[in-house]
mmCIF file of C-alpha atoms in Angstrom:
data_model
loop_
_atom_site.group_PDB
_atom_site.id
_atom_site.type_symbol
_atom_site.label_atom_id
_atom_site.label_comp_id
_atom_site.label_asym_id
_atom_site.label_seq_id
_atom_site.Cartn_x
_atom_site.Cartn_y
_atom_site.Cartn_z
ATOM 1 C CA UNK A 1 -15.393 9.027 -4.833
ATOM 2 C CA UNK A 2 -12.404 6.843 -6.366
ATOM 3 C CA UNK A 3 -9.971 9.082 -8.449
ATOM 4 C CA UNK A 4 -10.853 8.587 -12.423
ATOM 5 C CA UNK A 5 -7.612 7.350 -14.411
ATOM 6 C CA UNK A 6 -7.045 10.556 -15.543
ATOM 7 C CA UNK A 7 -6.880 11.935 -12.109
ATOM 8 C CA UNK A 8 -4.420 9.509 -10.984
ATOM 9 C CA UNK A 9 -2.218 10.076 -14.180
ATOM 10 C CA UNK A 10 -2.123 13.531 -13.299
ATOM 11 C CA UNK A 11 -1.258 12.934 -9.576
ATOM 12 C CA UNK A 12 1.712 10.475 -11.155
ATOM 13 C CA UNK A 13 2.659 13.066 -13.525
ATOM 14 C CA UNK A 14 2.988 15.691 -10.273
ATOM 15 C CA UNK A 15 4.922 13.536 -8.319
ATOM 16 C CA UNK A 16 7.415 12.363 -11.201
ATOM 17 C CA UNK A 17 7.985 15.761 -12.233
ATOM 18 C CA UNK A 18 8.779 16.766 -8.908
ATOM 19 C CA UNK A 19 10.918 13.855 -8.050
ATOM 20 C CA UNK A 20 12.980 14.817 -11.136
ATOM 21 C CA UNK A 21 14.113 18.105 -9.285
ATOM 22 C CA UNK A 22 14.030 19.936 -12.546
ATOM 23 C CA UNK A 23 15.915 17.330 -14.656
ATOM 24 C CA UNK A 24 14.799 16.450 -18.083
ATOM 25 C CA UNK A 25 12.947 13.247 -18.707
ATOM 26 C CA UNK A 26 10.564 11.306 -20.994
ATOM 27 C CA UNK A 27 6.719 11.721 -20.998
ATOM 28 C CA UNK A 28 5.594 10.567 -17.658
ATOM 29 C CA UNK A 29 1.945 9.390 -18.807
ATOM 30 C CA UNK A 30 2.988 6.001 -20.664
ATOM 31 C CA UNK A 31 4.605 5.049 -17.215
ATOM 32 C CA UNK A 32 1.157 6.268 -15.325
ATOM 33 C CA UNK A 33 -0.494 3.897 -17.930
ATOM 34 C CA UNK A 34 1.729 0.613 -17.369
ATOM 35 C CA UNK A 35 1.143 1.010 -13.743
ATOM 36 C CA UNK A 36 -2.480 1.527 -13.939
ATOM 37 C CA UNK A 37 -2.759 -1.167 -15.997
ATOM 38 C CA UNK A 38 -0.941 -3.342 -13.415
ATOM 39 C CA UNK A 39 -3.271 -2.156 -10.638
ATOM 40 C CA UNK A 40 -6.385 -3.244 -12.672
ATOM 41 C CA UNK A 41 -5.336 -6.673 -13.069
ATOM 42 C CA UNK A 42 -8.285 -9.374 -12.630
ATOM 43 C CA UNK A 43 -6.496 -11.409 -9.486
ATOM 44 C CA UNK A 44 -7.037 -8.006 -7.601
ATOM 45 C CA UNK A 45 -9.946 -7.405 -5.230
ATOM 46 C CA UNK A 46 -8.531 -5.211 -2.653
ATOM 47 C CA UNK A 47 -5.183 -4.174 -4.274
ATOM 48 C CA UNK A 48 -6.644 -2.181 -7.089
ATOM 49 C CA UNK A 49 -6.551 1.398 -8.270
ATOM 50 C CA UNK A 50 -9.302 2.405 -5.634
ATOM 51 C CA UNK A 51 -6.361 1.184 -2.989
ATOM 52 C CA UNK A 52 -3.686 3.231 -4.800
ATOM 53 C CA UNK A 53 -5.798 6.269 -4.725
ATOM 54 C CA UNK A 54 -6.819 5.660 -1.051
ATOM 55 C CA UNK A 55 -3.306 5.507 -0.167
ATOM 56 C CA UNK A 56 -2.097 8.486 -1.961
ATOM 57 C CA UNK A 57 -4.827 10.370 -0.405
ATOM 58 C CA UNK A 58 -3.421 9.254 3.122
ATOM 59 C CA UNK A 59 -0.164 10.395 2.175
ATOM 60 C CA UNK A 60 -1.188 13.745 1.240
ATOM 61 C CA UNK A 61 -3.041 13.874 5.031
ATOM 62 C CA UNK A 62 0.638 13.043 6.398
ATOM 63 C CA UNK A 63 2.544 14.751 3.938
ATOM 64 C CA UNK A 64 3.655 17.212 6.560
ATOM 65 C CA UNK A 65 5.694 14.341 8.310
ATOM 66 C CA UNK A 66 7.689 13.279 5.327
ATOM 67 C CA UNK A 67 11.160 14.544 4.484
ATOM 68 C CA UNK A 68 10.347 13.675 0.658
ATOM 69 C CA UNK A 69 6.484 13.328 0.149
ATOM 70 C CA UNK A 70 6.656 13.176 -3.510
ATOM 71 C CA UNK A 71 8.892 9.956 -3.154
ATOM 72 C CA UNK A 72 6.934 8.597 -0.796
ATOM 73 C CA UNK A 73 3.996 8.963 -3.652
ATOM 74 C CA UNK A 74 5.800 7.187 -5.933
ATOM 75 C CA UNK A 75 6.591 4.563 -3.414
ATOM 76 C CA UNK A 76 2.917 4.165 -3.188
ATOM 77 C CA UNK A 77 2.709 3.784 -6.931
ATOM 78 C CA UNK A 78 4.911 0.997 -6.948
ATOM 79 C CA UNK A 79 4.655 -0.815 -3.963
ATOM 80 C CA UNK A 80 1.939 -3.013 -4.979
ATOM 81 C CA UNK A 81 2.846 -2.628 -8.801
ATOM 82 C CA UNK A 82 3.455 -6.512 -8.703
ATOM 83 C CA UNK A 83 0.979 -8.438 -7.222
ATOM 84 C CA UNK A 84 0.071 -11.841 -7.343
ATOM 85 C CA UNK A 85 -1.501 -13.378 -4.068
ATOM 86 C CA UNK A 86 0.173 -16.797 -4.517
ATOM 87 C CA UNK A 87 3.620 -15.393 -4.544
ATOM 88 C CA UNK A 88 5.715 -14.535 -1.535
ATOM 89 C CA UNK A 89 8.135 -12.243 -3.632
ATOM 90 C CA UNK A 90 5.701 -9.181 -4.838
ATOM 91 C CA UNK A 91 7.622 -6.665 -3.000
ATOM 92 C CA UNK A 92 10.618 -7.019 -4.114
ATOM 93 C CA UNK A 93 9.696 -7.373 -7.823
ATOM 94 C CA UNK A 94 7.975 -4.135 -7.381
ATOM 95 C CA UNK A 95 11.005 -2.351 -5.958
ATOM 96 C CA UNK A 96 13.018 -3.741 -9.056
ATOM 97 C CA UNK A 97 10.270 -2.669 -11.153
ATOM 98 C CA UNK A 98 10.760 1.076 -9.582
ATOM 99 C CA UNK A 99 14.467 0.810 -10.003
ATOM 100 C CA UNK A 100 14.135 0.313 -13.745
ATOM 101 C CA UNK A 101 11.296 2.631 -14.470
ATOM 102 C CA UNK A 102 12.367 5.623 -12.443
ATOM 103 C CA UNK A 103 15.923 5.509 -13.573
ATOM 104 C CA UNK A 104 14.373 5.558 -17.193
ATOM 105 C CA UNK A 105 11.953 8.207 -16.427
ATOM 106 C CA UNK A 106 14.693 10.481 -15.329
ATOM 107 C CA UNK A 107 14.583 10.410 -11.521
ATOM 108 C CA UNK A 108 18.380 10.472 -9.972
ATOM 109 C CA UNK A 109 19.856 7.413 -8.576
ATOM 110 C CA UNK A 110 19.255 8.735 -5.196
ATOM 111 C CA UNK A 111 16.062 9.555 -5.238
ATOM 112 C CA UNK A 112 15.464 6.061 -7.355
ATOM 113 C CA UNK A 113 17.079 4.231 -4.226
ATOM 114 C CA UNK A 114 15.065 5.904 -1.789
ATOM 115 C CA UNK A 115 11.624 4.914 -3.466
ATOM 116 C CA UNK A 116 12.749 1.348 -3.920
ATOM 117 C CA UNK A 117 13.829 1.068 -0.552
ATOM 118 C CA UNK A 118 10.425 2.507 0.475
ATOM 119 C CA UNK A 119 8.605 -0.486 -1.385
ATOM 120 C CA UNK A 120 11.017 -2.907 0.001
ATOM 121 C CA UNK A 121 9.737 -1.579 3.582
ATOM 122 C CA UNK A 122 6.006 -2.578 2.912
ATOM 123 C CA UNK A 123 7.254 -6.390 3.534
ATOM 124 C CA UNK A 124 7.371 -5.535 7.438
ATOM 125 C CA UNK A 125 5.727 -2.415 7.783
ATOM 126 C CA UNK A 126 8.298 -1.730 10.460
ATOM 127 C CA UNK A 127 10.238 1.905 9.632
ATOM 128 C CA UNK A 128 13.031 2.764 11.661
ATOM 129 C CA UNK A 129 12.757 5.475 14.466
ATOM 130 C CA UNK A 130 13.208 8.905 12.489
ATOM 131 C CA UNK A 131 12.551 7.275 9.217
ATOM 132 C CA UNK A 132 9.805 9.766 8.140
ATOM 133 C CA UNK A 133 9.181 8.674 4.746
ATOM 134 C CA UNK A 134 8.642 5.069 6.025
ATOM 135 C CA UNK A 135 6.520 6.254 8.683
ATOM 136 C CA UNK A 136 4.566 7.921 6.113
ATOM 137 C CA UNK A 137 4.422 5.457 3.836
ATOM 138 C CA UNK A 138 3.688 2.563 6.187
ATOM 139 C CA UNK A 139 1.010 4.587 7.994
ATOM 140 C CA UNK A 140 -0.918 5.488 4.907
ATOM 141 C CA UNK A 141 -0.724 1.765 3.495
ATOM 142 C CA UNK A 142 -1.994 0.576 6.751
ATOM 143 C CA UNK A 143 -4.699 3.143 7.116
ATOM 144 C CA UNK A 144 -7.331 0.928 5.767
ATOM 145 C CA UNK A 145 -7.316 -0.919 9.252
ATOM 146 C CA UNK A 146 -8.562 2.189 10.744
ATOM 147 C CA UNK A 147 -11.867 2.466 8.264
ATOM 148 C CA UNK A 148 -15.257 2.511 9.652
ATOM 149 C CA UNK A 149 -16.514 -1.254 10.405
ATOM 150 C CA UNK A 150 -18.856 -1.625 7.172
ATOM 151 C CA UNK A 151 -15.468 -0.376 5.141
ATOM 152 C CA UNK A 152 -13.305 -2.523 7.018
ATOM 153 C CA UNK A 153 -15.409 -5.415 6.517
ATOM 154 C CA UNK A 154 -15.336 -5.214 2.934
ATOM 155 C CA UNK A 155 -11.584 -4.846 3.118
ATOM 156 C CA UNK A 156 -11.453 -8.024 4.771
ATOM 157 C CA UNK A 157 -13.933 -9.795 2.233
ATOM 158 C CA UNK A 158 -11.864 -8.359 -0.604
ATOM 159 C CA UNK A 159 -8.638 -10.032 0.934
ATOM 160 C CA UNK A 160 -10.363 -13.255 1.478
ATOM 161 C CA UNK A 161 -11.206 -13.094 -2.792
ATOM 162 C CA UNK A 162 -7.756 -12.554 -3.374
ATOM 163 C CA UNK A 163 -6.588 -15.724 -1.458
ATOM 164 C CA UNK A 164 -9.770 -17.966 -2.960
ATOM 165 C CA UNK A 165 -7.337 -20.799 -3.878
ATOM 166 C CA UNK A 166 -6.569 -21.174 -0.367
ATOM 167 C CA UNK A 167 -9.038 -23.413 1.622
ATOM 168 C CA UNK A 168 -11.093 -21.886 4.456
ATOM 169 C CA UNK A 169 -9.517 -23.369 7.291
ATOM 170 C CA UNK A 170 -6.252 -22.224 6.361
ATOM 171 C CA UNK A 171 -7.119 -18.852 5.293
ATOM 172 C CA UNK A 172 -8.630 -18.686 8.669
ATOM 173 C CA UNK A 173 -5.277 -19.916 10.508
ATOM 174 C CA UNK A 174 -3.276 -17.574 8.628
ATOM 175 C CA UNK A 175 -5.388 -14.534 8.822
ATOM 176 C CA UNK A 176 -5.953 -15.140 12.360
ATOM 177 C CA UNK A 177 -1.928 -15.258 12.930
ATOM 178 C CA UNK A 178 -1.567 -12.031 11.020
ATOM 179 C CA UNK A 179 -4.190 -10.271 13.222
ATOM 180 C CA UNK A 180 -2.571 -11.572 16.246
ATOM 181 C CA UNK A 181 1.023 -10.497 14.818
ATOM 182 C CA UNK A 182 -0.453 -7.017 14.304
ATOM 183 C CA UNK A 183 -2.267 -6.784 17.622
ATOM 184 C CA UNK A 184 1.054 -7.806 19.562
ATOM 185 C CA UNK A 185 2.829 -4.727 18.027
ATOM 186 C CA UNK A 186 3.458 -1.978 20.475
ATOM 187 C CA UNK A 187 1.800 0.303 17.890
ATOM 188 C CA UNK A 188 0.627 0.138 14.373
ATOM 189 C CA UNK A 189 0.991 3.611 13.491
ATOM 190 C CA UNK A 190 4.234 5.677 13.600
ATOM 191 C CA UNK A 191 3.090 9.294 12.681
ATOM 192 C CA UNK A 192 1.344 11.591 15.098
ATOM 193 C CA UNK A 193 -1.667 11.718 13.162
ATOM 194 C CA UNK A 194 -1.817 8.087 12.753
ATOM 195 C CA UNK A 195 -1.188 7.211 16.629
ATOM 196 C CA UNK A 196 -4.037 9.750 17.567
ATOM 197 C CA UNK A 197 -6.485 9.244 14.883
ATOM 198 C CA UNK A 198 -6.362 5.884 13.305
ATOM 199 C CA UNK A 199 -4.748 3.651 16.286
ATOM 200 C CA UNK A 200 -7.700 2.969 18.530
ATOM 201 C CA UNK A 201 -10.330 2.105 15.710
ATOM 202 C CA UNK A 202 -7.605 -0.084 13.766
ATOM 203 C CA UNK A 203 -7.052 -1.978 16.922
ATOM 204 C CA UNK A 204 -10.772 -2.579 17.549
ATOM 205 C CA UNK A 205 -11.435 -3.563 14.006
ATOM 206 C CA UNK A 206 -8.541 -6.119 13.919
ATOM 207 C CA UNK A 207 -9.783 -7.451 17.328
ATOM 208 C CA UNK A 208 -13.435 -7.980 15.788
ATOM 209 C CA UNK A 209 -12.158 -9.819 12.765
ATOM 210 C CA UNK A 210 -10.045 -12.025 14.965
ATOM 211 C CA UNK A 211 -13.045 -12.943 16.979
ATOM 212 C CA UNK A 212 -15.299 -13.551 13.953
ATOM 213 C CA UNK A 213 -12.458 -16.002 12.492
ATOM 214 C CA UNK A 214 -12.047 -18.027 15.680
ATOM 215 C CA UNK A 215 -15.649 -18.047 17.144
#
């Protein structure tokens, strides 16, 4: 079941208060409401509050691997906070939003910088070895690739809807290039759980989608 707005607000508050490390700050909930409004914008089909909740759930699964799981959770909230399918600077604008909002919300400069770094990392999903926060965020964000076939097909259809302004031929070519790039990586996931539980099914899903697009 998808988290309700109240549950998501509670999850935001817990992460923000933990990230403050005892420092005072303003009421967390107006920040949650601003972000939830962004995640509910009408141009979204996949990058919705359901995706937000699912990635937060995956971070919970992987939290033991992260150096600072609550900062990873905050990065999840911001990583697609700015999302326009027809723009290329979404991650940068999302990171800049995190820098402004978290500084105002009472998070330290170092913690704010780490959240913004993690948001920017979702451009490539290529964390450095030993970057445990980055590994958890990227694995959690890509975990949809390892969904059951029906759920994966829904995800792929929602991505197509978000890019409804792109002609079919151009979309197929672009999407196929993305799938080939992903399949060409030595590994899609970096955490032990991701490698063991998600990698095989993700590769099968990507291969199936690529075959459907190109045949």
